[in-house]
Short mmCIF file of C-alpha atoms in Angstrom, two decimals:
data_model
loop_
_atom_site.label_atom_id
_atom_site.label_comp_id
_atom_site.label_asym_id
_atom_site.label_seq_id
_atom_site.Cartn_x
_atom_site.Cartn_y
_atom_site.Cartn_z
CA UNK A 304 -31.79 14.30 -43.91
CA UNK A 305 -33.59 11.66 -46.01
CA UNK A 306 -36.00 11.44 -42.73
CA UNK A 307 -37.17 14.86 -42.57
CA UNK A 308 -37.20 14.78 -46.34
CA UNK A 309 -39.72 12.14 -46.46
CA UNK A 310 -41.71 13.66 -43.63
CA UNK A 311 -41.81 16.85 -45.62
CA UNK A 312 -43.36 15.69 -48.91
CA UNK A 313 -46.17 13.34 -46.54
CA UNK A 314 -46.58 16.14 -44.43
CA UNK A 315 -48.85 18.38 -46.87
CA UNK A 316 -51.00 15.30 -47.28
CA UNK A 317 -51.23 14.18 -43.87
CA UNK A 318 -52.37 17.34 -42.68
CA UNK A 319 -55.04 17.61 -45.64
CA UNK A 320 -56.62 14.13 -44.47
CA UNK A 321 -56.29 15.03 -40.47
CA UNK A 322 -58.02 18.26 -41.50
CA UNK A 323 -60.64 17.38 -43.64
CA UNK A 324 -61.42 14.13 -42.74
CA UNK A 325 -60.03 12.59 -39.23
CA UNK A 326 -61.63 16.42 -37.60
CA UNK A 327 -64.76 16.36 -38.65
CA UNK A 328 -65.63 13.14 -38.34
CA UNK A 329 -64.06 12.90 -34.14
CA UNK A 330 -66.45 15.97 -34.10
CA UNK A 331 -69.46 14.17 -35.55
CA UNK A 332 -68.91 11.31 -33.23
CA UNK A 333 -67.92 13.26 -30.17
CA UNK A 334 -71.34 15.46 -30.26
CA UNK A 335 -73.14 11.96 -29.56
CA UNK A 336 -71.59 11.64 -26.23
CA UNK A 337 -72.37 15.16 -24.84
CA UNK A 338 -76.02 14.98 -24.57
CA UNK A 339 -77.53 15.78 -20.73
CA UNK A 340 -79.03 12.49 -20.34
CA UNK A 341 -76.48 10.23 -20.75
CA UNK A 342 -73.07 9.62 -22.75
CA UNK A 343 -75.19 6.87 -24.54
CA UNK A 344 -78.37 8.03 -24.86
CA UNK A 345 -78.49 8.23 -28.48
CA UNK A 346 -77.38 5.36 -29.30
CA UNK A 347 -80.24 3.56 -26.50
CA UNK A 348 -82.81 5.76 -28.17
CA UNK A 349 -81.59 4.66 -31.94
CA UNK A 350 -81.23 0.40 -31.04
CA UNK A 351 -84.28 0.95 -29.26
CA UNK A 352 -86.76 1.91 -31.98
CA UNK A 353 -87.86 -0.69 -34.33
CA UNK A 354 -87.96 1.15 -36.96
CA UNK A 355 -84.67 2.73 -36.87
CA UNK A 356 -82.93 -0.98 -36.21
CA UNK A 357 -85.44 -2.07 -39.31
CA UNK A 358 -83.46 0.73 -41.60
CA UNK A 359 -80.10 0.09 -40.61
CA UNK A 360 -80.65 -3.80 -40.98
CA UNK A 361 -82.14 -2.88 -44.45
CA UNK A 362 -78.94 -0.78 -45.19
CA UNK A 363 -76.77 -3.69 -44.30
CA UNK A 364 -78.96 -6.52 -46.09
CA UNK A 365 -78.41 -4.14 -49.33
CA UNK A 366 -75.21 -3.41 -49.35
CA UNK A 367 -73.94 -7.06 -48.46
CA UNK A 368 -75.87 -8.30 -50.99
CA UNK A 369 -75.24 -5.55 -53.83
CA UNK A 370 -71.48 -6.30 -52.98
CA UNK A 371 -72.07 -10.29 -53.21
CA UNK A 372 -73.73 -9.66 -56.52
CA UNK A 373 -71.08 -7.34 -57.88
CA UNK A 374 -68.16 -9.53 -57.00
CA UNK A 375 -69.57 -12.34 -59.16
CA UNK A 376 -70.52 -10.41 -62.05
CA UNK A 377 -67.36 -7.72 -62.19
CA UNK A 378 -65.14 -10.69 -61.17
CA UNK A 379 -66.63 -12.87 -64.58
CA UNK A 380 -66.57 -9.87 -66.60
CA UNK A 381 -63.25 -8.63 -65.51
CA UNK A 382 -61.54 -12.61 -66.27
CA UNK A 383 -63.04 -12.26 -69.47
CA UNK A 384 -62.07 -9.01 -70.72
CA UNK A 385 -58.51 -9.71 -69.14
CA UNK A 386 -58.04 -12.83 -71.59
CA UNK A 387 -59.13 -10.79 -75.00
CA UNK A 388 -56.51 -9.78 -76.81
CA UNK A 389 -55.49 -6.12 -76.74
CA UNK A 390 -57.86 -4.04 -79.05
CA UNK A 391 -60.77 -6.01 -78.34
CA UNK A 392 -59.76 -5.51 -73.94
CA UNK A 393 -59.59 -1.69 -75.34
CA UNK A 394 -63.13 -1.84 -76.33
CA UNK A 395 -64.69 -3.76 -73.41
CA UNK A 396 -62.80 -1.40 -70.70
CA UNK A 397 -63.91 2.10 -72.54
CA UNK A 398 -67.69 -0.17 -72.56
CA UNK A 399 -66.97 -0.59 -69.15
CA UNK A 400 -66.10 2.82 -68.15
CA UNK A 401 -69.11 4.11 -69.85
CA UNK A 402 -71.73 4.73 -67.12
CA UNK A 403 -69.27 6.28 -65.35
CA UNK A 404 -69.48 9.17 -67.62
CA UNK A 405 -73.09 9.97 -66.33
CA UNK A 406 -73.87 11.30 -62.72
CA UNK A 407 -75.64 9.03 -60.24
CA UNK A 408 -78.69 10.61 -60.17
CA UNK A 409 -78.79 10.24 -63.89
CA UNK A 410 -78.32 6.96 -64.15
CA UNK A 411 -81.22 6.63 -61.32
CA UNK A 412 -83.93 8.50 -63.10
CA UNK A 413 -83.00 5.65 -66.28
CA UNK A 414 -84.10 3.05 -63.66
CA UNK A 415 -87.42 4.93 -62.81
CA UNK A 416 -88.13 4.69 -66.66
CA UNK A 417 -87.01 1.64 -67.10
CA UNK A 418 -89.25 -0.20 -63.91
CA UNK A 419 -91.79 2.39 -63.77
CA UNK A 420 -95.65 0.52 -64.55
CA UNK A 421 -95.46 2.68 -68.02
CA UNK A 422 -91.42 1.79 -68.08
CA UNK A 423 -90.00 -0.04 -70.75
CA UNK A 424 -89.28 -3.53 -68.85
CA UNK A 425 -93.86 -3.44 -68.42
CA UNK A 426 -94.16 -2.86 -71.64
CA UNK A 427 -91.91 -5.30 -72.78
CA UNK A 428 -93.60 -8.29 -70.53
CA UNK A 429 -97.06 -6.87 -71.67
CA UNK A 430 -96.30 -7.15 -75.20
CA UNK A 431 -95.13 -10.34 -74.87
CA UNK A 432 -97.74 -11.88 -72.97
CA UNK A 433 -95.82 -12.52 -69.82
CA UNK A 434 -98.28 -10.67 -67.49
CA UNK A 435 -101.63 -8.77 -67.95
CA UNK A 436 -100.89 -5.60 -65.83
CA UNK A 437 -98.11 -3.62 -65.16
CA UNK A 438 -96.10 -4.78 -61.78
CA UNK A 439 -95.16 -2.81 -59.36
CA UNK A 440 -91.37 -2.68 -59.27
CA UNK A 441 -90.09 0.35 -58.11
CA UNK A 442 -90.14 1.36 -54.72
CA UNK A 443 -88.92 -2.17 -53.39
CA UNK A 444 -85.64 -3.05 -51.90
CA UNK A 445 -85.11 -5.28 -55.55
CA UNK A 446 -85.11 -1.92 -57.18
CA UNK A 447 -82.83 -0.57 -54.45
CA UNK A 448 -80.09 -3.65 -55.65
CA UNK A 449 -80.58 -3.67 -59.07
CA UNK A 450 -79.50 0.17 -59.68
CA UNK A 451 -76.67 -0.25 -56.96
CA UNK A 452 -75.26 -3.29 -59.04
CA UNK A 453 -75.47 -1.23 -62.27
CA UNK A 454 -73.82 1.42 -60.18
CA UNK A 455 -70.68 -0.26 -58.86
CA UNK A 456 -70.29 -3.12 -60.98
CA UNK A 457 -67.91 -0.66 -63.54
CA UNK A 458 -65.98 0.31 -60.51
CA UNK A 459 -65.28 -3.40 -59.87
CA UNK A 460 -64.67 -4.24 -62.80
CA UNK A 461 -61.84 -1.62 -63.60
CA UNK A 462 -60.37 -3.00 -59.94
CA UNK A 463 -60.16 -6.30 -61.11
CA UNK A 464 -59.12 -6.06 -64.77
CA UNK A 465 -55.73 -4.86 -63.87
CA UNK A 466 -55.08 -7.51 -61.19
CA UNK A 467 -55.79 -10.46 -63.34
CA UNK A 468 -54.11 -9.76 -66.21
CA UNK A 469 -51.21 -9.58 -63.55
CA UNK A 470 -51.08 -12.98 -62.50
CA UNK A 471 -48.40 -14.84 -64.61
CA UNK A 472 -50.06 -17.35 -67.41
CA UNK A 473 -46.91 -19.15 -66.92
CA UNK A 474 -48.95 -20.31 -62.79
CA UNK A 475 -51.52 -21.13 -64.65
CA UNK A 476 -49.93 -23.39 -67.69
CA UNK A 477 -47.94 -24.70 -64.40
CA UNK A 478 -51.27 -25.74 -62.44
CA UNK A 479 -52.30 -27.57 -64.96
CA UNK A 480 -49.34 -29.82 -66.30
CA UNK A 481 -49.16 -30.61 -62.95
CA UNK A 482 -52.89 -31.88 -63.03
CA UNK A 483 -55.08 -29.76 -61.24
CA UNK A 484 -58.82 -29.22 -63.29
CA UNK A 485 -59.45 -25.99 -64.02
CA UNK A 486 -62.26 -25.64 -61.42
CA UNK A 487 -58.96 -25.95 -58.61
CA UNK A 488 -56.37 -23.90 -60.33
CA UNK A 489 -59.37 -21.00 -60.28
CA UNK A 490 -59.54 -21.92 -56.29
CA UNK A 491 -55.50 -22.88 -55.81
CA UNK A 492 -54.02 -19.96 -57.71
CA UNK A 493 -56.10 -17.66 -59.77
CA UNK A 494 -58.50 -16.28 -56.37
CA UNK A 495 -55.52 -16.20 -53.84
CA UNK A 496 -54.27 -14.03 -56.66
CA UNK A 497 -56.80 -11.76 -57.17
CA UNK A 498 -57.47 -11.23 -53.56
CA UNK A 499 -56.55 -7.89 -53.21
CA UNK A 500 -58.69 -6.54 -56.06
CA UNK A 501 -61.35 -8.20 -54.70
CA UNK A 502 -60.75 -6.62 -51.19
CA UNK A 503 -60.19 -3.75 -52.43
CA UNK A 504 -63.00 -3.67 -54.81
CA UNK A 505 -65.50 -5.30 -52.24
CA UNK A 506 -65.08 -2.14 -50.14
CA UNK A 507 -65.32 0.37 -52.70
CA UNK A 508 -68.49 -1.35 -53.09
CA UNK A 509 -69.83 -1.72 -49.95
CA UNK A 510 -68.98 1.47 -48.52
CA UNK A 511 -70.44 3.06 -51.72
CA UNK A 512 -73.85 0.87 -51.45
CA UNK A 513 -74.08 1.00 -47.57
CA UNK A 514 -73.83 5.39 -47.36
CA UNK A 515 -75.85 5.97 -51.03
CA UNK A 516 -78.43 8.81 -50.74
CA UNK A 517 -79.58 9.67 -54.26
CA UNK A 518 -80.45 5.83 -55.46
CA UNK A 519 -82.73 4.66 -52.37
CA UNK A 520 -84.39 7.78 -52.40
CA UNK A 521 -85.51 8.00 -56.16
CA UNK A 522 -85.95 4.00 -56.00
CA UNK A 523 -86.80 3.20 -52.78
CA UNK A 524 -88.58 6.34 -51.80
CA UNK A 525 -90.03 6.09 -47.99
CA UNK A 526 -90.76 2.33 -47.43
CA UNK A 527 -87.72 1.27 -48.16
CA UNK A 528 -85.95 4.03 -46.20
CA UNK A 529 -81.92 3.47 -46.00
CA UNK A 530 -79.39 5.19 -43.46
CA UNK A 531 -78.51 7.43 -46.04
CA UNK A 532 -81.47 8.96 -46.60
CA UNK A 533 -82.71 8.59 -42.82
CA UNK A 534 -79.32 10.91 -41.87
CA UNK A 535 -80.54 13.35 -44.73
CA UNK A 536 -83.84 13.31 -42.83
CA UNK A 537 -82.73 13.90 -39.81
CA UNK A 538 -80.10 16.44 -40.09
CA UNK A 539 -82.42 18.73 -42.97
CA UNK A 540 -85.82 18.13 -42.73
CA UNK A 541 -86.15 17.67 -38.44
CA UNK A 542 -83.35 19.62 -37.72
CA UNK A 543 -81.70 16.72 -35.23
CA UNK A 544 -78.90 17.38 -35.39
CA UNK A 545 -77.76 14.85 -32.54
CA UNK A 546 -79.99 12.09 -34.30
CA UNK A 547 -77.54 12.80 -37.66
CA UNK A 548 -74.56 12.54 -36.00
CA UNK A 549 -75.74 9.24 -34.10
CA UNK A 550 -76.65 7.58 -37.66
CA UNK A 551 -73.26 8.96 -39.17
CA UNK A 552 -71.42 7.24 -36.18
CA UNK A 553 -72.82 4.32 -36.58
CA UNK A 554 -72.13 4.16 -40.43
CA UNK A 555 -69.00 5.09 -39.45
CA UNK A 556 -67.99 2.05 -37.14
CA UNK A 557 -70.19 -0.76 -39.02
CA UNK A 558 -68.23 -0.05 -42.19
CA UNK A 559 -64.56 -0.28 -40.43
CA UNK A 560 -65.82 -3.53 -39.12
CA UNK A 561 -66.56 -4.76 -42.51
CA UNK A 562 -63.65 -3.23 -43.84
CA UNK A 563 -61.74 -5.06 -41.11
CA UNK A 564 -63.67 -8.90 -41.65
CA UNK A 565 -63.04 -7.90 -45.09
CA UNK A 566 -59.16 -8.06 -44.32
CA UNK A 567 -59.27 -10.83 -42.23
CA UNK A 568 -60.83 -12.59 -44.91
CA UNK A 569 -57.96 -11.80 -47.39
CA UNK A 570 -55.17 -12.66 -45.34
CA UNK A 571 -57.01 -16.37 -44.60
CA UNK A 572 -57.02 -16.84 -48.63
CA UNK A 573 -53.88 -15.04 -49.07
CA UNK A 574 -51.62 -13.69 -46.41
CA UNK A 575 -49.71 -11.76 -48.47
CA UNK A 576 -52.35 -9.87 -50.19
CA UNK A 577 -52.96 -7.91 -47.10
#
């Protein structure tokens, strides 16, 4: 009875994810493998273009390094903020949270104004003497990172808070009458620790980074294409509909192999955080 119970109250939800998730996406990826010419044709044609292996190694070399960059910051801030005492932690999660309270594409268009050759960071380094001209900042894959790290470093942060301020102090007081520096009890006890919020929080990430549509195309426009905004060319502006569903498969399998190294990774620095 307590079985079929507890296959009753998953069931709702199982079907939900097989419906609206597992479906479509078999569907995406199966449409791939029908065309006339061959089961892999589409995937020959897409690895054989320069251009097309150019944007997906661009999509990769952004979201690996907007998820290096946001581990180190959120994982700094989030130590921090988990040591304050509570009203002052109160204050720096709700500062935290903030950005989250705008929409993507919101917090995009700030960039443009803030990098754009009239923006505010020109005028600043005019004013001051730092340069004679305006530089040219948007539109490169440094704009690309720097609005993906504003992005997701919140997200990571909110991930880790809540797993460091679970670690016991008493581990930590313990480390250290027994003589490790602080330097090792970070390496010995606090990271093993905080593995799984920084799994977890390294794929929220790089999943976000790697299939983003609305940042590379304000920031990155054309040259710096991304797969995200290559599928939205594909599937609504040329109409290929096979072309899409090549690029989603793709995205599909190279983030479930991160996701996997990812996990790998964990259970080397902590096998039981995985």
């Amino acid at each position: 009875m307590k079985h079929f119970a507890r296959w009753g109250l998953t069931m709702p939800a199982t079907i939900a994810v097989v419906v609206l998730l597992i479906v479509p996406v078999a569907i995406t990826i199966a449409a791939t493998f029908a065309e006339p010419k061959g089961i892999f044709a589409p995937y020959v044609t897409f690895f054989s273009s320069g251009f097309r292996r150019a944007v997906l190694y661009r999509t990769l070399e952004v979201a690996l390094v907007t998820t290096a960059i946001s581990l180190t910051v959120g994982f700094i801030t989030a130590y921090v903020i988990a040591q304050m005492p509570g009203r002052a932690k109160s204050i720096m999660i709700i500062a935290a949270v903030f950005p989250l309270l705008t929409g993507v594409v919101v917090r995009s268009f700030a960039w443009l104004i803030i990098l754009g050759k009239n923006g505010i960071l020109n005028a600043m380094l005019i004013s001051t003497g730092i340069v004679s001209e305006p530089l040219s900042m948007l539109y490169t894959e440094g704009s690309v990172i720097v609005a993906m790290v504003y992005l997701f470093v919140p997200l990571m942060i909110l991930t880790l808070v809540g797993v460091l301020e679970g670690i016991p102090r008493d581990l930590i007081d313990a480390a250290a009458s027994l003589g490790a520096r602080p330097l090792r009890t970070f390496f010995q006890v606090i990271l093993p620790l905080a593995t799984p919020g920084l799994i977890v929080g390294a794929v929220l990430v790089f999943t976000g980074s790697f299939t983003s549509y609305a940042t590379p195309q304000l920031l990155g426009g054309e040259k710096q294409m991304m797969m995200g905004t290559f599928l939205y060319q594909r599937a609504m502006v040329t109409f290929d509909w096979v072309g899409a569903s090549t690029i989603a498969a793709i995205m599909v399998v190279l983030t479930l192999g991160v996701v996997l190294i990812m996990s790998r990774i964990a259970r080397r620095l902590n096998p039981m955080a995985v």
